[in-house]
Amino acid sequence: MVLKIFKIAEIEGEDFNLNDMIYEDNYEIFNEIKELLKYPPRIVISKLYIDDKWRGVVLKAVRTYLSSDRPITR
Amino acid sequence: MTTGKYPRMLVRRSKPFNPLWVARETEKIVCDNESRKYTAFYATGVYGGIATGYAVGCCFRCFFCWSGWSRDFPELYGEFYSAEEAYRNIVKAAKKWGVRRVRISACEPTLCRDHLVKLLEMIDKDDRIELFILETNGVLFGVNRNYVKEISSFNKVHVRVSLKAGTPEAFSMRTGAVKEAFYLPFEAIKNLLKYNVSFHVAAMTDPRLMPENERLELIRRLREINDVVAANLEEEICDPYDTTIVRMRVYGVNPVKFFRKKLIWY
């Protein structure tokens, strides 16, 4: 799920909220962070990272993200 | 501490200034106890809709900057608003436009610390507001860890640190500030991590301004600090605002040629 948010943020990270950018069929995977979906993707990532419950998951996702072919794009 | 002439629009080969000195000189103009100068209150579409206090005063002089002339001539623009008056006007704009996000923009919001802190205290208590975006160049947060600690006590704040360059030389060239100040925004990032503040980093990596090798250097520096911060980087492009066009011309960049260049992403 967090990896997906990194990828969504590549498309639009600030001006649209995450819940406007996820397709209905994917919606379920975001159930655990329902209260954060109202924020743009980069803010969601940041809020997850400062949450002790989620920090480990974000770190794991970022390792995968940064080892992908084109991790940091415009 | 550098002293000298108060910098206005950036011209090529001008003597670099100390941004901390400029910050202090600007504060003498735009801060008055708990009051700060603003030119307008309105809402705009960025961040999915956000009420904005258009405030006066910055400690950088980027030649690609879009903000109004109040950046260069803070004495000539704006009226003083107490923190409470600013809060009321920002909330009024939020209500009018049906948005729950707010910010101070067009300036360096970390100037006038007393004003900002008091404003954040009121925002934090207001259930109508869900988020305060604090857009900063990172200079004062880099030099003052306690300031970041104080900001960390507010639940609704999300900080956006805006980087201008990937090397000290490019930083000085684009902002007008001394090369040594290049490291301060990176220190700000470390301080924000230390105090567990919600934040992300943006960088003006527009390829017409920043060569690819410099962009990679910037990302490398971010990765040295924290991989999540680097992966969550917001990359900005430069738009032809009226003020940007004039500032470029004054700096010696032909804005017509610049904005006609095709944007080629690396």
mmCIF file of C-alpha atoms in Angstrom:
data_model
loop_
_atom_site.group_PDB
_atom_site.id
_atom_site.type_symbol
_atom_site.label_atom_id
_atom_site.label_comp_id
_atom_site.label_asym_id
_atom_site.label_seq_id
_atom_site.Cartn_x
_atom_site.Cartn_y
_atom_site.Cartn_z
ATOM 1 C CA MET A 1 0.000 0.000 0.000
ATOM 2 C CA VAL A 2 2.736 2.513 0.935
ATOM 3 C CA LEU A 3 4.657 1.634 -2.224
ATOM 4 C CA LYS A 4 1.510 2.406 -4.174
ATOM 5 C CA ILE A 5 1.270 5.818 -2.524
ATOM 6 C CA PHE A 6 4.869 6.614 -3.552
ATOM 7 C CA LYS A 7 3.927 5.750 -7.128
ATOM 8 C CA ILE A 8 0.746 7.817 -7.001
ATOM 9 C CA ALA A 9 2.775 10.766 -5.652
ATOM 10 C CA GLU A 10 4.934 10.624 -8.785
ATOM 11 C CA ILE A 11 1.838 11.483 -10.809
ATOM 12 C CA GLU A 12 0.437 14.055 -8.409
ATOM 13 C CA GLY A 13 1.733 14.529 -4.915
ATOM 14 C CA GLU A 14 0.323 17.775 -3.557
ATOM 15 C CA ASP A 15 -2.698 19.204 -5.327
ATOM 16 C CA PHE A 16 -5.084 16.240 -5.219
ATOM 17 C CA ASN A 17 -6.101 14.182 -2.237
ATOM 18 C CA LEU A 18 -5.211 10.528 -2.138
ATOM 19 C CA ASN A 19 -8.872 9.483 -2.113
ATOM 20 C CA ASP A 20 -9.315 11.281 -5.465
ATOM 21 C CA MET A 21 -6.486 9.297 -6.995
ATOM 22 C CA ILE A 22 -7.252 5.708 -6.099
ATOM 23 C CA TYR A 23 -9.473 3.534 -8.167
ATOM 24 C CA GLU A 24 -12.445 1.918 -6.522
ATOM 25 C CA ASP A 25 -11.079 -1.601 -6.973
ATOM 26 C CA ASN A 26 -7.960 -0.600 -5.044
ATOM 27 C CA TYR A 27 -9.817 1.232 -2.334
ATOM 28 C CA GLU A 28 -9.856 -1.694 0.071
ATOM 29 C CA ILE A 29 -6.096 -1.822 0.469
ATOM 30 C CA PHE A 30 -6.245 1.685 1.937
ATOM 31 C CA ASN A 31 -8.819 0.760 4.578
ATOM 32 C CA GLU A 32 -6.296 0.928 7.390
ATOM 33 C CA ILE A 33 -5.491 4.562 6.705
ATOM 34 C CA LYS A 34 -8.992 5.814 5.931
ATOM 35 C CA GLU A 35 -8.546 8.918 8.040
ATOM 36 C CA LEU A 36 -5.505 9.987 5.980
ATOM 37 C CA LEU A 37 -7.065 9.621 2.528
ATOM 38 C CA LYS A 38 -8.322 13.209 2.679
ATOM 39 C CA TYR A 39 -4.701 14.426 2.378
ATOM 40 C CA PRO A 40 -2.448 14.635 -0.706
ATOM 41 C CA PRO A 41 -0.106 11.634 -1.192
ATOM 42 C CA ARG A 42 3.135 13.311 -0.020
ATOM 43 C CA ILE A 43 1.453 14.453 3.173
ATOM 44 C CA VAL A 44 0.080 10.940 3.723
ATOM 45 C CA ILE A 45 3.602 9.469 3.357
ATOM 46 C CA SER A 46 4.972 12.026 5.788
ATOM 47 C CA LYS A 47 2.236 11.385 8.342
ATOM 48 C CA LEU A 48 2.720 7.621 8.101
ATOM 49 C CA TYR A 49 6.484 8.025 8.583
ATOM 50 C CA ILE A 50 6.121 9.981 11.816
ATOM 51 C CA ASP A 51 3.667 7.406 13.167
ATOM 52 C CA ASP A 52 5.516 4.687 15.125
ATOM 53 C CA LYS A 53 2.932 2.138 14.016
ATOM 54 C CA TRP A 54 3.690 2.763 10.343
ATOM 55 C CA ARG A 55 7.343 3.818 10.262
ATOM 56 C CA GLY A 56 8.686 0.299 9.660
ATOM 57 C CA VAL A 57 6.237 -0.254 6.804
ATOM 58 C CA VAL A 58 7.264 3.037 5.169
ATOM 59 C CA LEU A 59 10.959 2.159 5.472
ATOM 60 C CA LYS A 60 10.350 -1.222 3.891
ATOM 61 C CA ALA A 61 8.344 0.341 1.052
ATOM 62 C CA VAL A 62 10.958 3.001 0.399
ATOM 63 C CA ARG A 63 13.678 0.361 0.060
ATOM 64 C CA THR A 64 11.644 -1.358 -2.639
ATOM 65 C CA TYR A 65 10.765 1.973 -4.257
ATOM 66 C CA LEU A 66 14.360 3.176 -4.413
ATOM 67 C CA SER A 67 15.598 -0.110 -5.833
ATOM 68 C CA SER A 68 13.127 0.017 -8.721
ATOM 69 C CA ASP A 69 14.208 1.035 -12.232
ATOM 70 C CA ARG A 70 13.322 4.686 -12.031
ATOM 71 C CA PRO A 71 12.706 5.472 -8.389
ATOM 72 C CA ILE A 72 12.826 9.241 -8.352
ATOM 73 C CA THR A 73 11.115 10.753 -11.338
ATOM 74 C CA ARG A 74 9.475 14.035 -12.074
ATOM 75 C CA MET B 1 27.632 38.876 10.150
ATOM 76 C CA THR B 2 27.404 40.512 6.760
ATOM 77 C CA THR B 3 26.012 43.995 6.708
ATOM 78 C CA GLY B 4 25.451 46.320 3.825
ATOM 79 C CA LYS B 5 22.775 47.350 1.427
ATOM 80 C CA TYR B 6 19.376 45.684 1.736
ATOM 81 C CA PRO B 7 19.105 43.400 -1.329
ATOM 82 C CA ARG B 8 16.293 43.954 -3.812
ATOM 83 C CA MET B 9 16.084 42.118 -7.132
ATOM 84 C CA LEU B 10 19.019 39.846 -7.822
ATOM 85 C CA VAL B 11 21.545 40.968 -10.393
ATOM 86 C CA ARG B 12 24.330 38.785 -11.717
ATOM 87 C CA ARG B 13 27.671 39.051 -9.941
ATOM 88 C CA SER B 14 26.196 41.014 -7.033
ATOM 89 C CA LYS B 15 27.935 40.517 -3.693
ATOM 90 C CA PRO B 16 26.314 37.529 -1.940
ATOM 91 C CA PHE B 17 24.457 38.388 1.254
ATOM 92 C CA ASN B 18 24.073 36.556 4.527
ATOM 93 C CA PRO B 19 20.420 35.413 4.571
ATOM 94 C CA LEU B 20 20.352 35.586 8.374
ATOM 95 C CA TRP B 21 21.246 39.270 8.168
ATOM 96 C CA VAL B 22 18.594 39.783 5.480
ATOM 97 C CA ALA B 23 16.099 37.895 7.662
ATOM 98 C CA ARG B 24 16.775 40.258 10.562
ATOM 99 C CA GLU B 25 16.652 43.383 8.395
ATOM 100 C CA THR B 26 13.413 42.166 6.811
ATOM 101 C CA GLU B 27 11.908 41.486 10.220
ATOM 102 C CA LYS B 28 12.609 45.115 11.168
ATOM 103 C CA ILE B 29 10.369 46.084 8.244
ATOM 104 C CA VAL B 30 7.608 43.448 8.294
ATOM 105 C CA CYS B 31 7.253 42.459 11.974
ATOM 106 C CA ASP B 32 5.968 44.588 14.805
ATOM 107 C CA ASN B 33 5.731 42.616 18.042
ATOM 108 C CA GLU B 34 3.062 40.013 17.261
ATOM 109 C CA SER B 35 1.986 41.692 14.055
ATOM 110 C CA ARG B 36 3.130 40.975 10.527
ATOM 111 C CA LYS B 37 2.613 42.623 7.180
ATOM 112 C CA TYR B 38 0.159 41.002 4.747
ATOM 113 C CA THR B 39 -1.084 42.229 1.382
ATOM 114 C CA ALA B 40 -4.141 39.974 0.939
ATOM 115 C CA PHE B 41 -6.177 37.024 2.184
ATOM 116 C CA TYR B 42 -7.765 34.671 -0.333
ATOM 117 C CA ALA B 43 -8.101 31.018 -1.316
ATOM 118 C CA THR B 44 -6.466 29.184 -4.200
ATOM 119 C CA GLY B 45 -6.671 25.746 -5.806
ATOM 120 C CA VAL B 46 -3.300 24.277 -4.832
ATOM 121 C CA TYR B 47 -3.249 21.583 -2.134
ATOM 122 C CA GLY B 48 -6.797 20.748 -3.205
ATOM 123 C CA GLY B 49 -7.970 24.212 -2.108
ATOM 124 C CA ILE B 50 -6.284 26.334 0.537
ATOM 125 C CA ALA B 51 -6.950 29.645 2.268
ATOM 126 C CA THR B 52 -3.886 31.850 2.054
ATOM 127 C CA GLY B 53 -2.502 34.810 3.927
ATOM 128 C CA TYR B 54 -0.269 36.616 1.419
ATOM 129 C CA ALA B 55 2.449 37.900 3.713
ATOM 130 C CA VAL B 56 5.443 40.163 3.130
ATOM 131 C CA GLY B 57 9.164 39.499 3.450
ATOM 132 C CA CYS B 58 11.779 36.911 2.506
ATOM 133 C CA CYS B 59 15.498 36.356 3.099
ATOM 134 C CA PHE B 60 16.276 34.956 -0.370
ATOM 135 C CA ARG B 61 16.223 36.808 -3.693
ATOM 136 C CA CYS B 62 15.723 33.961 -6.195
ATOM 137 C CA PHE B 63 15.665 35.287 -9.758
ATOM 138 C CA PHE B 64 12.908 32.815 -10.692
ATOM 139 C CA CYS B 65 10.653 33.731 -7.756
ATOM 140 C CA TRP B 66 6.950 34.269 -8.488
ATOM 141 C CA SER B 67 5.938 36.233 -5.400
ATOM 142 C CA GLY B 68 4.878 39.869 -5.681
ATOM 143 C CA TRP B 69 7.052 42.983 -5.491
ATOM 144 C CA SER B 70 6.564 43.019 -1.736
ATOM 145 C CA ARG B 71 9.478 40.563 -1.608
ATOM 146 C CA ASP B 72 11.868 43.164 -3.028
ATOM 147 C CA PHE B 73 10.280 46.286 -1.529
ATOM 148 C CA PRO B 74 8.693 45.179 1.747
ATOM 149 C CA GLU B 75 8.573 48.787 2.967
ATOM 150 C CA LEU B 76 6.123 49.681 0.198
ATOM 151 C CA TYR B 77 3.579 46.894 0.520
ATOM 152 C CA GLY B 78 1.140 45.450 3.011
ATOM 153 C CA GLU B 79 -0.554 46.344 6.254
ATOM 154 C CA PHE B 80 0.209 45.054 9.717
ATOM 155 C CA TYR B 81 -2.105 42.373 11.094
ATOM 156 C CA SER B 82 -1.901 40.926 14.574
ATOM 157 C CA ALA B 83 -1.839 37.129 14.784
ATOM 158 C CA GLU B 84 -5.501 37.185 15.756
ATOM 159 C CA GLU B 85 -6.463 39.471 12.861
ATOM 160 C CA ALA B 86 -4.507 37.286 10.426
ATOM 161 C CA TYR B 87 -6.165 34.179 11.872
ATOM 162 C CA ARG B 88 -9.647 35.698 11.497
ATOM 163 C CA ASN B 89 -8.954 36.735 7.902
ATOM 164 C CA ILE B 90 -7.510 33.359 6.942
ATOM 165 C CA VAL B 91 -10.444 31.501 8.510
ATOM 166 C CA LYS B 92 -12.874 33.904 6.817
ATOM 167 C CA ALA B 93 -11.281 33.092 3.436
ATOM 168 C CA ALA B 94 -11.409 29.357 4.230
ATOM 169 C CA LYS B 95 -15.093 29.601 5.106
ATOM 170 C CA LYS B 96 -15.914 31.657 2.018
ATOM 171 C CA TRP B 97 -14.246 29.145 -0.302
ATOM 172 C CA GLY B 98 -15.295 26.039 1.607
ATOM 173 C CA VAL B 99 -11.777 24.788 2.338
ATOM 174 C CA ARG B 100 -10.199 23.431 5.527
ATOM 175 C CA ARG B 101 -6.532 23.970 4.683
ATOM 176 C CA VAL B 102 -4.633 27.162 5.318
ATOM 177 C CA ARG B 103 -1.164 28.650 4.832
ATOM 178 C CA ILE B 104 0.906 31.799 4.740
ATOM 179 C CA SER B 105 2.465 32.220 1.314
ATOM 180 C CA ALA B 106 4.521 34.527 -0.947
ATOM 181 C CA CYS B 107 7.036 35.104 1.797
ATOM 182 C CA GLU B 108 9.220 33.335 4.330
ATOM 183 C CA PRO B 109 6.644 32.476 7.025
ATOM 184 C CA THR B 110 9.270 31.669 9.650
ATOM 185 C CA LEU B 111 10.180 35.363 9.855
ATOM 186 C CA CYS B 112 8.257 37.053 12.709
ATOM 187 C CA ARG B 113 8.395 33.978 14.957
ATOM 188 C CA ASP B 114 6.060 35.381 17.640
ATOM 189 C CA HIS B 115 3.413 36.077 15.024
ATOM 190 C CA LEU B 116 3.661 32.606 13.492
ATOM 191 C CA VAL B 117 3.583 30.778 16.815
ATOM 192 C CA LYS B 118 0.568 32.735 18.042
ATOM 193 C CA LEU B 119 -1.220 32.151 14.735
ATOM 194 C CA LEU B 120 -0.520 28.408 14.940
ATOM 195 C CA GLU B 121 -1.864 28.288 18.495
ATOM 196 C CA MET B 122 -5.194 29.618 17.231
ATOM 197 C CA ILE B 123 -5.230 27.397 14.144
ATOM 198 C CA ASP B 124 -4.509 24.315 16.251
ATOM 199 C CA LYS B 125 -7.572 24.958 18.411
ATOM 200 C CA ASP B 126 -9.940 25.587 15.500
ATOM 201 C CA ASP B 127 -11.876 22.471 14.441
ATOM 202 C CA ARG B 128 -12.807 24.058 11.127
ATOM 203 C CA ILE B 129 -9.147 23.885 10.039
ATOM 204 C CA GLU B 130 -7.559 20.488 9.334
ATOM 205 C CA LEU B 131 -4.100 21.475 8.058
ATOM 206 C CA PHE B 132 -1.625 24.357 8.076
ATOM 207 C CA ILE B 133 0.977 24.141 5.319
ATOM 208 C CA LEU B 134 4.153 25.906 6.368
ATOM 209 C CA GLU B 135 6.202 26.574 3.236
ATOM 210 C CA THR B 136 9.741 27.555 4.131
ATOM 211 C CA ASN B 137 13.186 27.982 2.600
ATOM 212 C CA GLY B 138 14.564 26.275 5.712
ATOM 213 C CA VAL B 139 17.098 28.921 6.717
ATOM 214 C CA LEU B 140 15.721 29.756 10.157
ATOM 215 C CA PHE B 141 14.715 26.152 10.887
ATOM 216 C CA GLY B 142 18.260 25.142 9.961
ATOM 217 C CA VAL B 143 19.919 27.586 12.272
ATOM 218 C CA ASN B 144 17.541 27.263 15.210
ATOM 219 C CA ARG B 145 16.658 23.780 16.415
ATOM 220 C CA ASN B 146 14.470 25.164 19.211
ATOM 221 C CA TYR B 147 12.267 26.883 16.676
ATOM 222 C CA VAL B 148 11.606 23.484 15.052
ATOM 223 C CA LYS B 149 10.963 21.961 18.472
ATOM 224 C CA GLU B 150 8.376 24.654 19.143
ATOM 225 C CA ILE B 151 6.685 24.029 15.776
ATOM 226 C CA SER B 152 6.592 20.281 16.514
ATOM 227 C CA SER B 153 4.082 20.942 19.283
ATOM 228 C CA PHE B 154 1.386 21.899 16.746
ATOM 229 C CA ASN B 155 -0.658 19.003 15.415
ATOM 230 C CA LYS B 156 -1.996 20.601 12.248
ATOM 231 C CA VAL B 157 1.288 21.784 10.803
ATOM 232 C CA HIS B 158 2.795 20.164 7.731
ATOM 233 C CA VAL B 159 6.089 21.779 6.687
ATOM 234 C CA ARG B 160 7.236 22.014 3.077
ATOM 235 C CA VAL B 161 10.952 22.792 2.821
ATOM 236 C CA SER B 162 11.763 24.307 -0.556
ATOM 237 C CA LEU B 163 15.300 23.712 -1.832
ATOM 238 C CA LYS B 164 16.728 25.928 -4.542
ATOM 239 C CA ALA B 165 19.916 24.123 -5.527
ATOM 240 C CA GLY B 166 22.021 20.989 -5.254
ATOM 241 C CA THR B 167 25.415 22.671 -4.809
ATOM 242 C CA PRO B 168 26.632 25.690 -2.800
ATOM 243 C CA GLU B 169 27.698 27.519 -5.984
ATOM 244 C CA ALA B 170 24.319 27.089 -7.701
ATOM 245 C CA PHE B 171 22.559 28.037 -4.464
ATOM 246 C CA SER B 172 24.444 31.327 -4.244
ATOM 247 C CA MET B 173 23.889 32.067 -7.925
ATOM 248 C CA ARG B 174 20.105 31.480 -7.762
ATOM 249 C CA THR B 175 19.250 32.937 -4.363
ATOM 250 C CA GLY B 176 21.869 35.681 -3.983
ATOM 251 C CA ALA B 177 22.842 34.279 -0.577
ATOM 252 C CA VAL B 178 26.349 33.283 0.500
ATOM 253 C CA LYS B 179 27.443 29.740 -0.375
ATOM 254 C CA GLU B 180 27.823 28.822 3.281
ATOM 255 C CA ALA B 181 24.052 29.146 3.756
ATOM 256 C CA PHE B 182 23.449 26.295 1.286
ATOM 257 C CA TYR B 183 23.692 23.798 4.134
ATOM 258 C CA LEU B 184 21.054 25.441 6.338
ATOM 259 C CA PRO B 185 17.943 23.971 4.625
ATOM 260 C CA PHE B 186 19.552 20.514 4.925
ATOM 261 C CA GLU B 187 20.067 21.193 8.630
ATOM 262 C CA ALA B 188 16.394 22.144 8.788
ATOM 263 C CA ILE B 189 15.503 18.739 7.335
ATOM 264 C CA LYS B 190 17.597 17.023 10.027
ATOM 265 C CA ASN B 191 15.890 19.120 12.713
ATOM 266 C CA LEU B 192 12.423 18.299 11.372
ATOM 267 C CA LEU B 193 13.289 14.598 11.444
ATOM 268 C CA LYS B 194 14.683 14.913 14.953
ATOM 269 C CA TYR B 195 11.441 16.422 16.258
ATOM 270 C CA ASN B 196 9.173 14.121 14.232
ATOM 271 C CA VAL B 197 7.439 16.915 12.372
ATOM 272 C CA SER B 198 5.206 16.087 9.390
ATOM 273 C CA PHE B 199 7.091 17.510 6.395
ATOM 274 C CA HIS B 200 8.228 16.925 2.853
ATOM 275 C CA VAL B 201 10.881 18.513 0.683
ATOM 276 C CA ALA B 202 10.310 20.325 -2.603
ATOM 277 C CA ALA B 203 13.075 21.388 -4.968
ATOM 278 C CA MET B 204 13.217 23.676 -7.974
ATOM 279 C CA THR B 205 14.646 21.001 -10.243
ATOM 280 C CA ASP B 206 13.202 22.478 -13.453
ATOM 281 C CA PRO B 207 15.741 21.264 -16.043
ATOM 282 C CA ARG B 208 15.871 24.763 -17.578
ATOM 283 C CA LEU B 209 17.313 25.951 -14.265
ATOM 284 C CA MET B 210 19.033 22.911 -12.810
ATOM 285 C CA PRO B 211 21.327 20.587 -14.790
ATOM 286 C CA GLU B 212 20.746 16.871 -14.312
ATOM 287 C CA ASN B 213 24.064 16.312 -12.504
ATOM 288 C CA GLU B 214 23.094 18.967 -9.948
ATOM 289 C CA ARG B 215 19.658 17.374 -9.520
ATOM 290 C CA LEU B 216 21.295 14.024 -8.843
ATOM 291 C CA GLU B 217 23.654 15.667 -6.354
ATOM 292 C CA LEU B 218 20.664 17.170 -4.548
ATOM 293 C CA ILE B 219 18.953 13.773 -4.379
ATOM 294 C CA ARG B 220 22.212 12.200 -3.174
ATOM 295 C CA ARG B 221 22.434 14.745 -0.358
ATOM 296 C CA LEU B 222 18.836 14.019 0.618
ATOM 297 C CA ARG B 223 19.465 10.274 0.591
ATOM 298 C CA GLU B 224 22.450 10.805 2.872
ATOM 299 C CA ILE B 225 20.017 12.287 5.379
ATOM 300 C CA ASN B 226 16.999 10.035 4.897
ATOM 301 C CA ASP B 227 15.710 7.777 2.104
ATOM 302 C CA VAL B 228 12.044 8.513 2.789
ATOM 303 C CA VAL B 229 12.662 12.246 2.472
ATOM 304 C CA ALA B 230 14.473 11.700 -0.846
ATOM 305 C CA ALA B 231 11.800 9.380 -2.229
ATOM 306 C CA ASN B 232 9.070 11.819 -1.229
ATOM 307 C CA LEU B 233 10.704 14.740 -3.066
ATOM 308 C CA GLU B 234 8.363 17.145 -4.850
ATOM 309 C CA GLU B 235 10.005 18.471 -8.009
ATOM 310 C CA GLU B 236 8.970 21.949 -9.083
ATOM 311 C CA ILE B 237 8.896 23.665 -12.446
ATOM 312 C CA CYS B 238 9.257 27.380 -13.069
ATOM 313 C CA ASP B 239 6.178 29.209 -14.420
ATOM 314 C CA PRO B 240 6.118 32.540 -16.296
ATOM 315 C CA TYR B 241 4.501 34.779 -13.698
ATOM 316 C CA ASP B 242 4.813 38.525 -14.429
ATOM 317 C CA THR B 243 7.197 38.991 -11.531
ATOM 318 C CA THR B 244 9.293 35.977 -12.581
ATOM 319 C CA ILE B 245 9.672 37.378 -16.098
ATOM 320 C CA VAL B 246 10.888 40.757 -14.819
ATOM 321 C CA ARG B 247 13.222 39.220 -12.239
ATOM 322 C CA MET B 248 14.760 36.980 -14.894
ATOM 323 C CA ARG B 249 15.252 39.931 -17.219
ATOM 324 C CA VAL B 250 16.907 41.965 -14.467
ATOM 325 C CA TYR B 251 19.133 38.999 -13.620
ATOM 326 C CA GLY B 252 20.211 38.667 -17.238
ATOM 327 C CA VAL B 253 18.227 35.621 -18.346
ATOM 328 C CA ASN B 254 16.100 36.140 -21.445
ATOM 329 C CA PRO B 255 12.638 35.043 -20.251
ATOM 330 C CA VAL B 256 11.324 34.530 -23.785
ATOM 331 C CA LYS B 257 14.125 32.131 -24.631
ATOM 332 C CA PHE B 258 13.867 30.517 -21.214
ATOM 333 C CA PHE B 259 10.148 29.785 -21.301
ATOM 334 C CA ARG B 260 10.195 28.760 -24.965
ATOM 335 C CA LYS B 261 12.709 26.048 -24.187
ATOM 336 C CA LYS B 262 11.088 22.654 -24.308
ATOM 337 C CA LEU B 263 10.835 20.994 -20.940
ATOM 338 C CA ILE B 264 12.853 17.833 -21.361
ATOM 339 C CA TRP B 265 12.653 15.572 -18.337
ATOM 340 C CA TYR B 266 15.756 13.658 -17.525
#
